[in-house]
Amino acid sequence: MSSSIVKPIYFFDEADGNNRALLGGKGAGLAEMTKLGLPVPPGFIITTDICEKFYEAGKRLPDGLMDEVRKSIKKLEVSTGKKLGDAANPLLVSVRSGAPVSMPGMMDTILNLGLNDQSVEGLARQSKDARFAWDAYRRFIQMFGKIVLGIDDRQFEKEMAGKDLNDEKVLRKVAASFKSLCENTGKKLPDYPYKQLELAIDAVFRSWMGKRAMEYRRQYGITPDMANGTAVTIVAMVFGNTGQDSATGVVFTRDPETGVKRLYGDYLVNAQGEDVVSGKANPSHIDQLPGQMPDVYSQLQQVCEKLENHFNECQDVEFTVERSKLYILQTRTAKMSALASVKTSVDMYHEGLIDKTEALKRIDPEGLEQMLYPRIGPQVKLKPVAAGVAASPGAASGVAVFDVARAEALGRRGEKVILVREDTKPDDVPAFFLSAGILTTRGGKTSHAAVVARGMGKPCIVGCSQIEIDTESCSFAVAGKTIASEGQKITIDGSTGRIYLGEVPTVDPEITSEFKEILQWASEMKAIRIRANADTPESATLARKYGAEGVGLCRTERMFNQHDRIAIFVRMIMAEDDDERRKALAELELLQRSDFRAILKEMQGLPVTIRLLDPPLHEFLPKEEELMMQIFELKSSGGPRTESEMLRREKMLRRVHELSEVNPMLGHRGVRVGLTFPDIYEMQIRAICEAAAGLVKEGVKVEPQIMVPQVAIVNELVAVRHLFESVKREVEHRHKIKLKILFGSMIEVVRSCLVADEIAHVVDFLSFGTNDLTQATFSFSREDAEAKFLPFYLEKTVIPANPFQTIDQKGVGRLMKMTIEMSRKVKRDIEIGICGEHGGDPRSIEFCSAAGLNYVSASSHRIPIAILAAAQSAIRSSKDSRLSRFLSD
Ligand code: PEP
Ligand code: MG
């Protein structure tokens, strides 16, 4: 063994269970449970360091590793009294993967290793159960064939189809046919157990770089510093398939869907672990176990309690019962729905198991969105066509698709897809990411589909045995009657397990008391303020309900886009003389005033940042082609009434031509419109001042802020500030009051970052428009990049993350830091925030907090996510500063 590796293998009873990086999650859990005195079968762990060496050596097991494995197996033989490959009393082992970060089902595992034509007879004699021995043997050949020899599992399934697997003689034949399948590949299934072991270890290491595992790591942002490879855990086999007094199952220490404190899980009598997690059989609910195996159940309860108290986290526990004796094969932190994660964290705090910081740390902010998902409203009286197990909450509608590749293709095109399958395999995960929901006819809450969907926050129903899928005709039937075919719209409710035909209306979810409590703690803990991007009073109300501390961006143009207003705006653009234009502007001013009034009132004295008009004027007019078509149609139809209509459209077409631009994104928009058509900004500023004045006179507290978009040159701001001051003075004079209205600039043009010091002299606050700033910094069109080349860039890791979602720290982030530094040199306390979409992204919030921004502004429905992310980043930074203080002491 190479000298740079200190120790390649650890037995469970000697390993440090806290060292997940070295032992992987599975190995660390087994070591910890062994230390706790729980009934764990003996075994050992090949460390993740060896996995790294394996890849360094070009996918070769390090020299000398198998000698160490051999020594460890000898030790295992002594402790079990069995011998690997023995014809009399064979030792069988499982070879399992386990990375430092949990990746359920994404890597490979081989069970029953050590069986060959001789040892299977030994196992039959020793267990006095030939059926069991041959069942174990056929399982081993199948797994080894699939994982090591790369045989398509469907070939094995085909060989078994329709056969009575309870009959030993049949199983012998199945095993023989499986062996021939292996031989057909030109590779041989080795008889020699140590060769089997070597190939299995090699295959598990390889599965770390398998397509499934890599895709999973990419999707969940698992980077090499978080997990450097997989460990291989080798455990003496215990058998859940030795008769009616044996079983295998998975149990959660609390309900993973609701968070309620009770054991929740599935088990199968006379089966092996894979049968439960693969979802190929419909297991029994754990509540039935006390009736079948009362002693085992109460022992399992005690184990679960001990594990929870030890890890202070809900656990997902794999167990096997061999001839009435309970064994625990794995424990890991349970993956739960967001609802359950919030509830268990709050409950565990009240139970005295964890503190508030710990409770906040363990909730995934992105997952909270799940709790805010729409549900099918109680008023919906539609009858579901079938019901299955509610496995991951939320309702989703989409077209039913029965094939994984088709689901992926449609999903990629942006279609909403419900993937409908009998069961799912880990290979199906890429299709999960692209589907709106998942429906399976087999499996339980702990089956693979359920675990993965819950982790992704996708609505999912499993084990819906009422529906029968016909893969030939791509349709499903209930009670023998075809009710939905591929492409037809269906709706699934992952919170109730119900399936509906067509698209069903949904309602917004309620906020639970635990959710409120968590938000309260997070609000107390965070160090940055959270505002909302809200353009309507309704959206401001929602933002307040979720705890927003103001509106960071009110896009005024959205108000013009409403149906009844666009006509007035068009009239203003098309006005032939000043009088007509003034009239249209006066109408718009009244409408804007009432909008601003409603939002300011809703926010009760919290800051409301109102941005003056941003888009180019032609965006409000019909498209050129549309107008030309209308003119053509009018010309062809003729008649006196059409004459005036035609003239009106021709005039509009001329205006469209006047206003049209080759590159509108870089064109006549934002402050450039404000300066060239000053009456528009004047109208908006007056509407804001009048709304504020009216409320102040009624005794309502208000804090409006006026923000100018697309600023590149300080003189642009100087001119608008001048206009603002004069309108404000005029309104103050008329109402005989003083108004407090801050004036600020968006920072979304690269030049504005470079002259931030000049800008700071003219404004009271700055707000980063990181959508446009990202576009400008990369020269990536924000309208096109994500649909064109960005997915390719992400797949090929040309870029580590989508810069329109997570702030690009090296480029955009650097510009931001420079802007902050330059502007604060001029005005030390200048308020600086961010109002691009990044304001609702947890990783960007972490950056914004560290960069010293005063607030982030996120869309209303992401406020809870932003609050939690801000609290977590405050916790991390206080830990970091404690750590750095400690290190410098
Ligand atoms: C931005 O550019 O980041 C921004 C907030 O403005 P908009 O998205 O309206 O262009
Ligand atoms: Mg912008």
mmCIF file of N, CA, C and O in Angstrom, residues 148-226:
data_model
loop_
_atom_site.group_PDB
_atom_site.id
_atom_site.type_symbol
_atom_site.label_atom_id
_atom_site.label_comp_id
_atom_site.label_asym_id
_atom_site.label_seq_id
_atom_site.Cartn_x
_atom_site.Cartn_y
_atom_site.Cartn_z
ATOM 1 N N VAL A 148 -21.552 -4.509 -12.561
ATOM 2 C CA VAL A 148 -20.146 -4.717 -12.962
ATOM 3 C C VAL A 148 -20.042 -5.032 -14.457
ATOM 4 O O VAL A 148 -19.170 -4.525 -15.149
ATOM 5 N N LEU A 149 -20.966 -5.870 -14.947
ATOM 6 C CA LEU A 149 -20.839 -6.283 -16.352
ATOM 7 C C LEU A 149 -21.647 -5.397 -17.297
ATOM 8 O O LEU A 149 -21.584 -5.563 -18.511
ATOM 9 N N GLY A 150 -22.444 -4.494 -16.743
ATOM 10 C CA GLY A 150 -23.159 -3.507 -17.569
ATOM 11 C C GLY A 150 -24.327 -4.086 -18.365
ATOM 12 O O GLY A 150 -24.680 -3.572 -19.425
ATOM 13 N N ILE A 151 -24.944 -5.170 -17.867
ATOM 14 C CA ILE A 151 -26.082 -5.764 -18.590
ATOM 15 C C ILE A 151 -27.352 -4.979 -18.254
ATOM 16 O O ILE A 151 -27.584 -4.617 -17.100
ATOM 17 N N ASP A 152 -28.154 -4.749 -19.274
ATOM 18 C CA ASP A 152 -29.414 -4.009 -19.064
ATOM 19 C C ASP A 152 -30.330 -4.819 -18.148
ATOM 20 O O ASP A 152 -30.622 -5.992 -18.426
ATOM 21 N N ASP A 153 -30.787 -4.198 -17.083
ATOM 22 C CA ASP A 153 -31.596 -4.906 -16.078
ATOM 23 C C ASP A 153 -32.849 -5.524 -16.686
ATOM 24 O O ASP A 153 -33.354 -6.538 -16.201
ATOM 25 N N ARG A 154 -33.333 -4.913 -17.760
ATOM 26 C CA ARG A 154 -34.571 -5.433 -18.354
ATOM 27 C C ARG A 154 -34.400 -6.867 -18.860
ATOM 28 O O ARG A 154 -35.343 -7.637 -18.886
ATOM 29 N N GLN A 155 -33.150 -7.207 -19.225
ATOM 30 C CA GLN A 155 -32.917 -8.577 -19.689
ATOM 31 C C GLN A 155 -33.149 -9.570 -18.560
ATOM 32 O O GLN A 155 -33.721 -10.636 -18.762
ATOM 33 N N PHE A 156 -32.712 -9.196 -17.349
ATOM 34 C CA PHE A 156 -32.949 -10.074 -16.195
ATOM 35 C C PHE A 156 -34.439 -10.135 -15.887
ATOM 36 O O PHE A 156 -34.976 -11.201 -15.602
ATOM 37 N N GLU A 157 -35.067 -8.978 -15.919
ATOM 38 C CA GLU A 157 -36.499 -8.918 -15.600
ATOM 39 C C GLU A 157 -37.284 -9.806 -16.574
ATOM 40 O O GLU A 157 -38.223 -10.489 -16.185
ATOM 41 N N LYS A 158 -36.864 -9.798 -17.846
ATOM 42 C CA LYS A 158 -37.543 -10.602 -18.859
ATOM 43 C C LYS A 158 -37.410 -12.091 -18.546
ATOM 44 O O LYS A 158 -38.377 -12.856 -18.631
ATOM 45 N N GLU A 159 -36.216 -12.485 -18.118
ATOM 46 C CA GLU A 159 -35.986 -13.901 -17.779
ATOM 47 C C GLU A 159 -36.882 -14.342 -16.623
ATOM 48 O O GLU A 159 -37.288 -15.489 -16.538
ATOM 49 N N MET A 160 -37.168 -13.415 -15.712
ATOM 50 C CA MET A 160 -37.929 -13.777 -14.497
ATOM 51 C C MET A 160 -39.427 -13.682 -14.707
ATOM 52 O O MET A 160 -40.193 -14.252 -13.940
ATOM 53 N N ALA A 161 -39.819 -12.941 -15.760
ATOM 54 C CA ALA A 161 -41.242 -12.608 -15.908
ATOM 55 C C ALA A 161 -42.122 -13.862 -15.886
ATOM 56 O O ALA A 161 -41.824 -14.860 -16.555
ATOM 57 N N GLY A 162 -43.149 -13.811 -15.091
ATOM 58 C CA GLY A 162 -44.145 -14.890 -15.036
ATOM 59 C C GLY A 162 -43.676 -16.140 -14.296
ATOM 60 O O GLY A 162 -44.384 -17.141 -14.234
ATOM 61 N N LYS A 163 -42.461 -16.114 -13.742
ATOM 62 C CA LYS A 163 -41.954 -17.326 -13.060
ATOM 63 C C LYS A 163 -42.292 -17.274 -11.574
ATOM 64 O O LYS A 163 -42.372 -16.203 -10.978
ATOM 65 N N ASP A 164 -42.454 -18.458 -11.004
ATOM 66 C CA ASP A 164 -42.787 -18.546 -9.573
ATOM 67 C C ASP A 164 -41.486 -18.521 -8.763
ATOM 68 O O ASP A 164 -40.798 -19.549 -8.624
ATOM 69 N N LEU A 165 -41.177 -17.350 -8.234
ATOM 70 C CA LEU A 165 -39.894 -17.203 -7.544
ATOM 71 C C LEU A 165 -39.928 -17.772 -6.126
ATOM 72 O O LEU A 165 -38.968 -17.648 -5.373
ATOM 73 N N ASN A 166 -41.031 -18.396 -5.786
ATOM 74 C CA ASN A 166 -41.076 -19.061 -4.479
ATOM 75 C C ASN A 166 -40.645 -20.520 -4.602
ATOM 76 O O ASN A 166 -40.579 -21.237 -3.611
ATOM 77 N N ASP A 167 -40.412 -20.923 -5.815
ATOM 78 C CA ASP A 167 -40.063 -22.321 -6.047
ATOM 79 C C ASP A 167 -38.556 -22.440 -6.258
ATOM 80 O O ASP A 167 -37.983 -21.836 -7.171
ATOM 81 N N GLU A 168 -37.919 -23.219 -5.396
ATOM 82 C CA GLU A 168 -36.454 -23.356 -5.436
ATOM 83 C C GLU A 168 -35.973 -23.833 -6.808
ATOM 84 O O GLU A 168 -34.985 -23.324 -7.350
ATOM 85 N N LYS A 169 -36.725 -24.795 -7.371
ATOM 86 C CA LYS A 169 -36.280 -25.351 -8.664
ATOM 87 C C LYS A 169 -36.312 -24.268 -9.752
ATOM 88 O O LYS A 169 -35.416 -24.165 -10.574
ATOM 89 N N VAL A 170 -37.356 -23.461 -9.701
ATOM 90 C CA VAL A 170 -37.458 -22.365 -10.677
ATOM 91 C C VAL A 170 -36.285 -21.409 -10.487
ATOM 92 O O VAL A 170 -35.644 -20.974 -11.455
ATOM 93 N N LEU A 171 -35.991 -21.116 -9.222
ATOM 94 C CA LEU A 171 -34.906 -20.174 -8.939
ATOM 95 C C LEU A 171 -33.562 -20.699 -9.436
ATOM 96 O O LEU A 171 -32.722 -19.930 -9.914
ATOM 97 N N ARG A 172 -33.365 -21.990 -9.301
ATOM 98 C CA ARG A 172 -32.115 -22.583 -9.816
ATOM 99 C C ARG A 172 -32.001 -22.315 -11.323
ATOM 100 O O ARG A 172 -30.955 -21.938 -11.827
ATOM 101 N N LYS A 173 -33.129 -22.499 -11.996
ATOM 102 C CA LYS A 173 -33.114 -22.286 -13.459
ATOM 103 C C LYS A 173 -32.888 -20.806 -13.784
ATOM 104 O O LYS A 173 -32.152 -20.461 -14.713
ATOM 105 N N VAL A 174 -33.547 -19.965 -13.000
ATOM 106 C CA VAL A 174 -33.377 -18.517 -13.224
ATOM 107 C C VAL A 174 -31.906 -18.138 -13.042
ATOM 108 O O VAL A 174 -31.326 -17.429 -13.864
ATOM 109 N N ALA A 175 -31.291 -18.674 -11.969
ATOM 110 C CA ALA A 175 -29.877 -18.365 -11.713
ATOM 111 C C ALA A 175 -29.018 -18.833 -12.889
ATOM 112 O O ALA A 175 -28.105 -18.111 -13.335
ATOM 113 N N ALA A 176 -29.333 -20.020 -13.419
ATOM 114 C CA ALA A 176 -28.547 -20.547 -14.549
ATOM 115 C C ALA A 176 -28.725 -19.638 -15.773
ATOM 116 O O ALA A 176 -27.750 -19.319 -16.465
ATOM 117 N N SER A 177 -29.967 -19.209 -15.999
ATOM 118 C CA SER A 177 -30.189 -18.356 -17.180
ATOM 119 C C SER A 177 -29.512 -16.992 -16.982
ATOM 120 O O SER A 177 -28.996 -16.410 -17.931
ATOM 121 N N PHE A 178 -29.505 -16.516 -15.748
ATOM 122 C CA PHE A 178 -28.812 -15.246 -15.465
ATOM 123 C C PHE A 178 -27.313 -15.384 -15.763
ATOM 124 O O PHE A 178 -26.675 -14.479 -16.287
ATOM 125 N N LYS A 179 -26.752 -16.551 -15.369
ATOM 126 C CA LYS A 179 -25.313 -16.747 -15.610
ATOM 127 C C LYS A 179 -25.026 -16.751 -17.102
ATOM 128 O O LYS A 179 -24.024 -16.202 -17.559
ATOM 129 N N SER A 180 -25.946 -17.385 -17.880
ATOM 130 C CA SER A 180 -25.706 -17.370 -19.344
ATOM 131 C C SER A 180 -25.801 -15.955 -19.889
ATOM 132 O O SER A 180 -25.049 -15.594 -20.789
ATOM 133 N N LEU A 181 -26.721 -15.164 -19.334
ATOM 134 C CA LEU A 181 -26.797 -13.765 -19.777
ATOM 135 C C LEU A 181 -25.446 -13.077 -19.585
ATOM 136 O O LEU A 181 -24.988 -12.335 -20.438
ATOM 137 N N CYS A 182 -24.818 -13.356 -18.427
ATOM 138 C CA CYS A 182 -23.516 -12.747 -18.131
ATOM 139 C C CYS A 182 -22.484 -13.244 -19.131
ATOM 140 O O CYS A 182 -21.668 -12.468 -19.649
ATOM 141 N N GLU A 183 -22.527 -14.548 -19.393
ATOM 142 C CA GLU A 183 -21.530 -15.105 -20.312
ATOM 143 C C GLU A 183 -21.684 -14.538 -21.731
ATOM 144 O O GLU A 183 -20.697 -14.360 -22.447
ATOM 145 N N ASN A 184 -22.956 -14.246 -22.100
ATOM 146 C CA ASN A 184 -23.191 -13.686 -23.444
ATOM 147 C C ASN A 184 -22.458 -12.372 -23.670
ATOM 148 O O ASN A 184 -22.265 -11.949 -24.804
ATOM 149 N N THR A 185 -22.100 -11.706 -22.572
ATOM 150 C CA THR A 185 -21.408 -10.417 -22.727
ATOM 151 C C THR A 185 -19.937 -10.640 -23.067
ATOM 152 O O THR A 185 -19.210 -9.683 -23.333
ATOM 153 N N GLY A 186 -19.506 -11.894 -23.002
ATOM 154 C CA GLY A 186 -18.093 -12.185 -23.248
ATOM 155 C C GLY A 186 -17.274 -12.045 -21.981
ATOM 156 O O GLY A 186 -16.104 -12.388 -21.942
ATOM 157 N N LYS A 187 -17.932 -11.543 -20.920
ATOM 158 C CA LYS A 187 -17.213 -11.441 -19.638
ATOM 159 C C LYS A 187 -17.754 -12.551 -18.753
ATOM 160 O O LYS A 187 -18.872 -13.022 -18.948
ATOM 161 N N LYS A 188 -16.973 -12.924 -17.770
ATOM 162 C CA LYS A 188 -17.422 -14.025 -16.938
ATOM 163 C C LYS A 188 -17.783 -13.510 -15.550
ATOM 164 O O LYS A 188 -17.150 -12.597 -15.037
ATOM 165 N N LEU A 189 -18.801 -14.135 -14.996
ATOM 166 C CA LEU A 189 -19.109 -13.839 -13.599
ATOM 167 C C LEU A 189 -18.106 -14.642 -12.780
ATOM 168 O O LEU A 189 -18.115 -15.870 -12.825
ATOM 169 N N PRO A 190 -17.189 -13.975 -12.077
ATOM 170 C CA PRO A 190 -16.148 -14.773 -11.395
ATOM 171 C C PRO A 190 -16.723 -15.599 -10.244
ATOM 172 O O PRO A 190 -17.577 -15.123 -9.496
ATOM 173 N N ASP A 191 -16.217 -16.815 -10.117
ATOM 174 C CA ASP A 191 -16.620 -17.679 -8.988
ATOM 175 C C ASP A 191 -15.843 -17.299 -7.735
ATOM 176 O O ASP A 191 -16.340 -17.405 -6.622
ATOM 177 N N TYR A 192 -14.601 -16.888 -7.969
ATOM 178 C CA TYR A 192 -13.698 -16.641 -6.847
ATOM 179 C C TYR A 192 -14.163 -15.382 -6.101
ATOM 180 O O TYR A 192 -14.195 -14.273 -6.658
ATOM 181 N N PRO A 193 -14.539 -15.535 -4.818
ATOM 182 C CA PRO A 193 -15.152 -14.406 -4.104
ATOM 183 C C PRO A 193 -14.275 -13.161 -4.017
ATOM 184 O O PRO A 193 -14.793 -12.040 -4.049
ATOM 185 N N TYR A 194 -12.944 -13.348 -3.919
ATOM 186 C CA TYR A 194 -12.099 -12.157 -3.814
ATOM 187 C C TYR A 194 -12.046 -11.389 -5.133
ATOM 188 O O TYR A 194 -11.858 -10.180 -5.161
ATOM 189 N N LYS A 195 -12.203 -12.124 -6.240
ATOM 190 C CA LYS A 195 -12.281 -11.448 -7.548
ATOM 191 C C LYS A 195 -13.604 -10.675 -7.626
ATOM 192 O O LYS A 195 -13.659 -9.528 -8.082
ATOM 193 N N GLN A 196 -14.670 -11.345 -7.139
ATOM 194 C CA GLN A 196 -15.983 -10.659 -7.098
ATOM 195 C C GLN A 196 -15.860 -9.356 -6.313
ATOM 196 O O GLN A 196 -16.334 -8.294 -6.718
ATOM 197 N N LEU A 197 -15.170 -9.471 -5.176
ATOM 198 C CA LEU A 197 -15.038 -8.328 -4.277
ATOM 199 C C LEU A 197 -14.242 -7.201 -4.955
ATOM 200 O O LEU A 197 -14.630 -6.030 -4.908
ATOM 201 N N GLU A 198 -13.161 -7.574 -5.595
ATOM 202 C CA GLU A 198 -12.304 -6.576 -6.255
ATOM 203 C C GLU A 198 -13.107 -5.824 -7.331
ATOM 204 O O GLU A 198 -13.088 -4.587 -7.399
ATOM 205 N N LEU A 199 -13.850 -6.593 -8.137
ATOM 206 C CA LEU A 199 -14.616 -5.953 -9.215
ATOM 207 C C LEU A 199 -15.751 -5.092 -8.653
ATOM 208 O O LEU A 199 -16.092 -4.044 -9.201
ATOM 209 N N ALA A 200 -16.335 -5.565 -7.545
ATOM 210 C CA ALA A 200 -17.433 -4.799 -6.950
ATOM 211 C C ALA A 200 -16.919 -3.476 -6.374
ATOM 212 O O ALA A 200 -17.552 -2.423 -6.551
ATOM 213 N N ILE A 201 -15.772 -3.521 -5.692
ATOM 214 C CA ILE A 201 -15.196 -2.281 -5.124
ATOM 215 C C ILE A 201 -14.884 -1.307 -6.266
ATOM 216 O O ILE A 201 -15.215 -0.118 -6.221
ATOM 217 N N ASP A 202 -14.283 -1.853 -7.323
ATOM 218 C CA ASP A 202 -13.957 -1.045 -8.504
ATOM 219 C C ASP A 202 -15.235 -0.390 -9.074
ATOM 220 O O ASP A 202 -15.255 0.799 -9.378
ATOM 221 N N ALA A 203 -16.313 -1.176 -9.152
ATOM 222 C CA ALA A 203 -17.563 -0.650 -9.734
ATOM 223 C C ALA A 203 -18.164 0.446 -8.851
ATOM 224 O O ALA A 203 -18.683 1.444 -9.356
ATOM 225 N N VAL A 204 -18.092 0.268 -7.541
ATOM 226 C CA VAL A 204 -18.663 1.299 -6.652
ATOM 227 C C VAL A 204 -17.875 2.598 -6.795
ATOM 228 O O VAL A 204 -18.465 3.681 -6.921
ATOM 229 N N PHE A 205 -16.557 2.498 -6.824
ATOM 230 C CA PHE A 205 -15.749 3.711 -7.037
ATOM 231 C C PHE A 205 -16.113 4.369 -8.372
ATOM 232 O O PHE A 205 -16.240 5.575 -8.478
ATOM 233 N N ARG A 206 -16.284 3.552 -9.410
ATOM 234 C CA ARG A 206 -16.627 4.105 -10.730
ATOM 235 C C ARG A 206 -17.977 4.813 -10.702
ATOM 236 O O ARG A 206 -18.201 5.793 -11.413
ATOM 237 N N SER A 207 -18.890 4.290 -9.876
ATOM 238 C CA SER A 207 -20.238 4.883 -9.879
ATOM 239 C C SER A 207 -20.221 6.322 -9.353
ATOM 240 O O SER A 207 -21.152 7.080 -9.570
ATOM 241 N N TRP A 208 -19.138 6.712 -8.655
ATOM 242 C CA TRP A 208 -18.993 8.108 -8.208
ATOM 243 C C TRP A 208 -18.991 9.068 -9.397
ATOM 244 O O TRP A 208 -19.476 10.188 -9.327
ATOM 245 N N MET A 209 -18.442 8.601 -10.508
ATOM 246 C CA MET A 209 -18.381 9.449 -11.708
ATOM 247 C C MET A 209 -19.428 9.016 -12.738
ATOM 248 O O MET A 209 -19.330 9.375 -13.909
ATOM 249 N N GLY A 210 -20.403 8.218 -12.302
ATOM 250 C CA GLY A 210 -21.475 7.797 -13.210
ATOM 251 C C GLY A 210 -22.360 8.990 -13.564
ATOM 252 O O GLY A 210 -22.354 10.006 -12.870
ATOM 253 N N LYS A 211 -23.134 8.840 -14.645
ATOM 254 C CA LYS A 211 -23.958 9.943 -15.151
ATOM 255 C C LYS A 211 -24.939 10.432 -14.071
ATOM 256 O O LYS A 211 -25.087 11.623 -13.837
ATOM 257 N N ARG A 212 -25.596 9.435 -13.418
ATOM 258 C CA ARG A 212 -26.587 9.784 -12.392
ATOM 259 C C ARG A 212 -25.970 10.634 -11.286
ATOM 260 O O ARG A 212 -26.484 11.667 -10.906
ATOM 261 N N ALA A 213 -24.833 10.115 -10.757
ATOM 262 C CA ALA A 213 -24.205 10.781 -9.610
ATOM 263 C C ALA A 213 -23.722 12.180 -9.996
ATOM 264 O O ALA A 213 -23.890 13.140 -9.238
ATOM 265 N N MET A 214 -23.151 12.297 -11.196
ATOM 266 C CA MET A 214 -22.626 13.602 -11.605
ATOM 267 C C MET A 214 -23.753 14.609 -11.799
ATOM 268 O O MET A 214 -23.662 15.759 -11.393
ATOM 269 N N GLU A 215 -24.843 14.131 -12.401
ATOM 270 C CA GLU A 215 -25.999 15.010 -12.631
ATOM 271 C C GLU A 215 -26.573 15.469 -11.284
ATOM 272 O O GLU A 215 -26.911 16.630 -11.092
ATOM 273 N N TYR A 216 -26.646 14.527 -10.343
ATOM 274 C CA TYR A 216 -27.188 14.849 -9.020
ATOM 275 C C TYR A 216 -26.317 15.911 -8.335
ATOM 276 O O TYR A 216 -26.821 16.894 -7.795
ATOM 277 N N ARG A 217 -25.000 15.723 -8.415
ATOM 278 C CA ARG A 217 -24.100 16.691 -7.763
ATOM 279 C C ARG A 217 -24.218 18.056 -8.415
ATOM 280 O O ARG A 217 -24.187 19.083 -7.749
ATOM 281 N N ARG A 218 -24.375 18.040 -9.753
ATOM 282 C CA ARG A 218 -24.484 19.318 -10.454
ATOM 283 C C ARG A 218 -25.771 20.040 -10.039
ATOM 284 O O ARG A 218 -25.765 21.205 -9.693
ATOM 285 N N GLN A 219 -26.858 19.284 -10.013
ATOM 286 C CA GLN A 219 -28.148 19.892 -9.681
ATOM 287 C C GLN A 219 -28.175 20.425 -8.250
ATOM 288 O O GLN A 219 -28.808 21.425 -7.962
ATOM 289 N N TYR A 220 -27.528 19.699 -7.339
ATOM 290 C CA TYR A 220 -27.580 20.112 -5.939
ATOM 291 C C TYR A 220 -26.356 20.925 -5.517
ATOM 292 O O TYR A 220 -26.159 21.179 -4.329
ATOM 293 N N GLY A 221 -25.546 21.292 -6.485
ATOM 294 C CA GLY A 221 -24.379 22.135 -6.187
ATOM 295 C C GLY A 221 -23.410 21.474 -5.227
ATOM 296 O O GLY A 221 -22.837 22.146 -4.365
ATOM 297 N N ILE A 222 -23.237 20.142 -5.352
ATOM 298 C CA ILE A 222 -22.285 19.446 -4.469
ATOM 299 C C ILE A 222 -20.909 19.514 -5.129
ATOM 300 O O ILE A 222 -20.664 18.903 -6.166
ATOM 301 N N THR A 223 -20.037 20.308 -4.526
ATOM 302 C CA THR A 223 -18.731 20.565 -5.135
ATOM 303 C C THR A 223 -17.671 19.644 -4.508
ATOM 304 O O THR A 223 -17.896 19.062 -3.441
ATOM 305 N N PRO A 224 -16.505 19.503 -5.157
ATOM 306 C CA PRO A 224 -15.484 18.581 -4.641
ATOM 307 C C PRO A 224 -15.061 18.884 -3.203
ATOM 308 O O PRO A 224 -14.692 17.971 -2.462
ATOM 309 N N ASP A 225 -15.133 20.156 -2.785
ATOM 310 C CA ASP A 225 -14.741 20.421 -1.396
ATOM 311 C C ASP A 225 -15.798 19.901 -0.413
ATOM 312 O O ASP A 225 -15.526 19.710 0.766
ATOM 313 N N MET A 226 -17.001 19.640 -0.898
ATOM 314 C CA MET A 226 -18.045 19.079 -0.016
ATOM 315 C C MET A 226 -17.991 17.554 -0.014
ATOM 316 O O MET A 226 -18.358 16.913 0.963
#
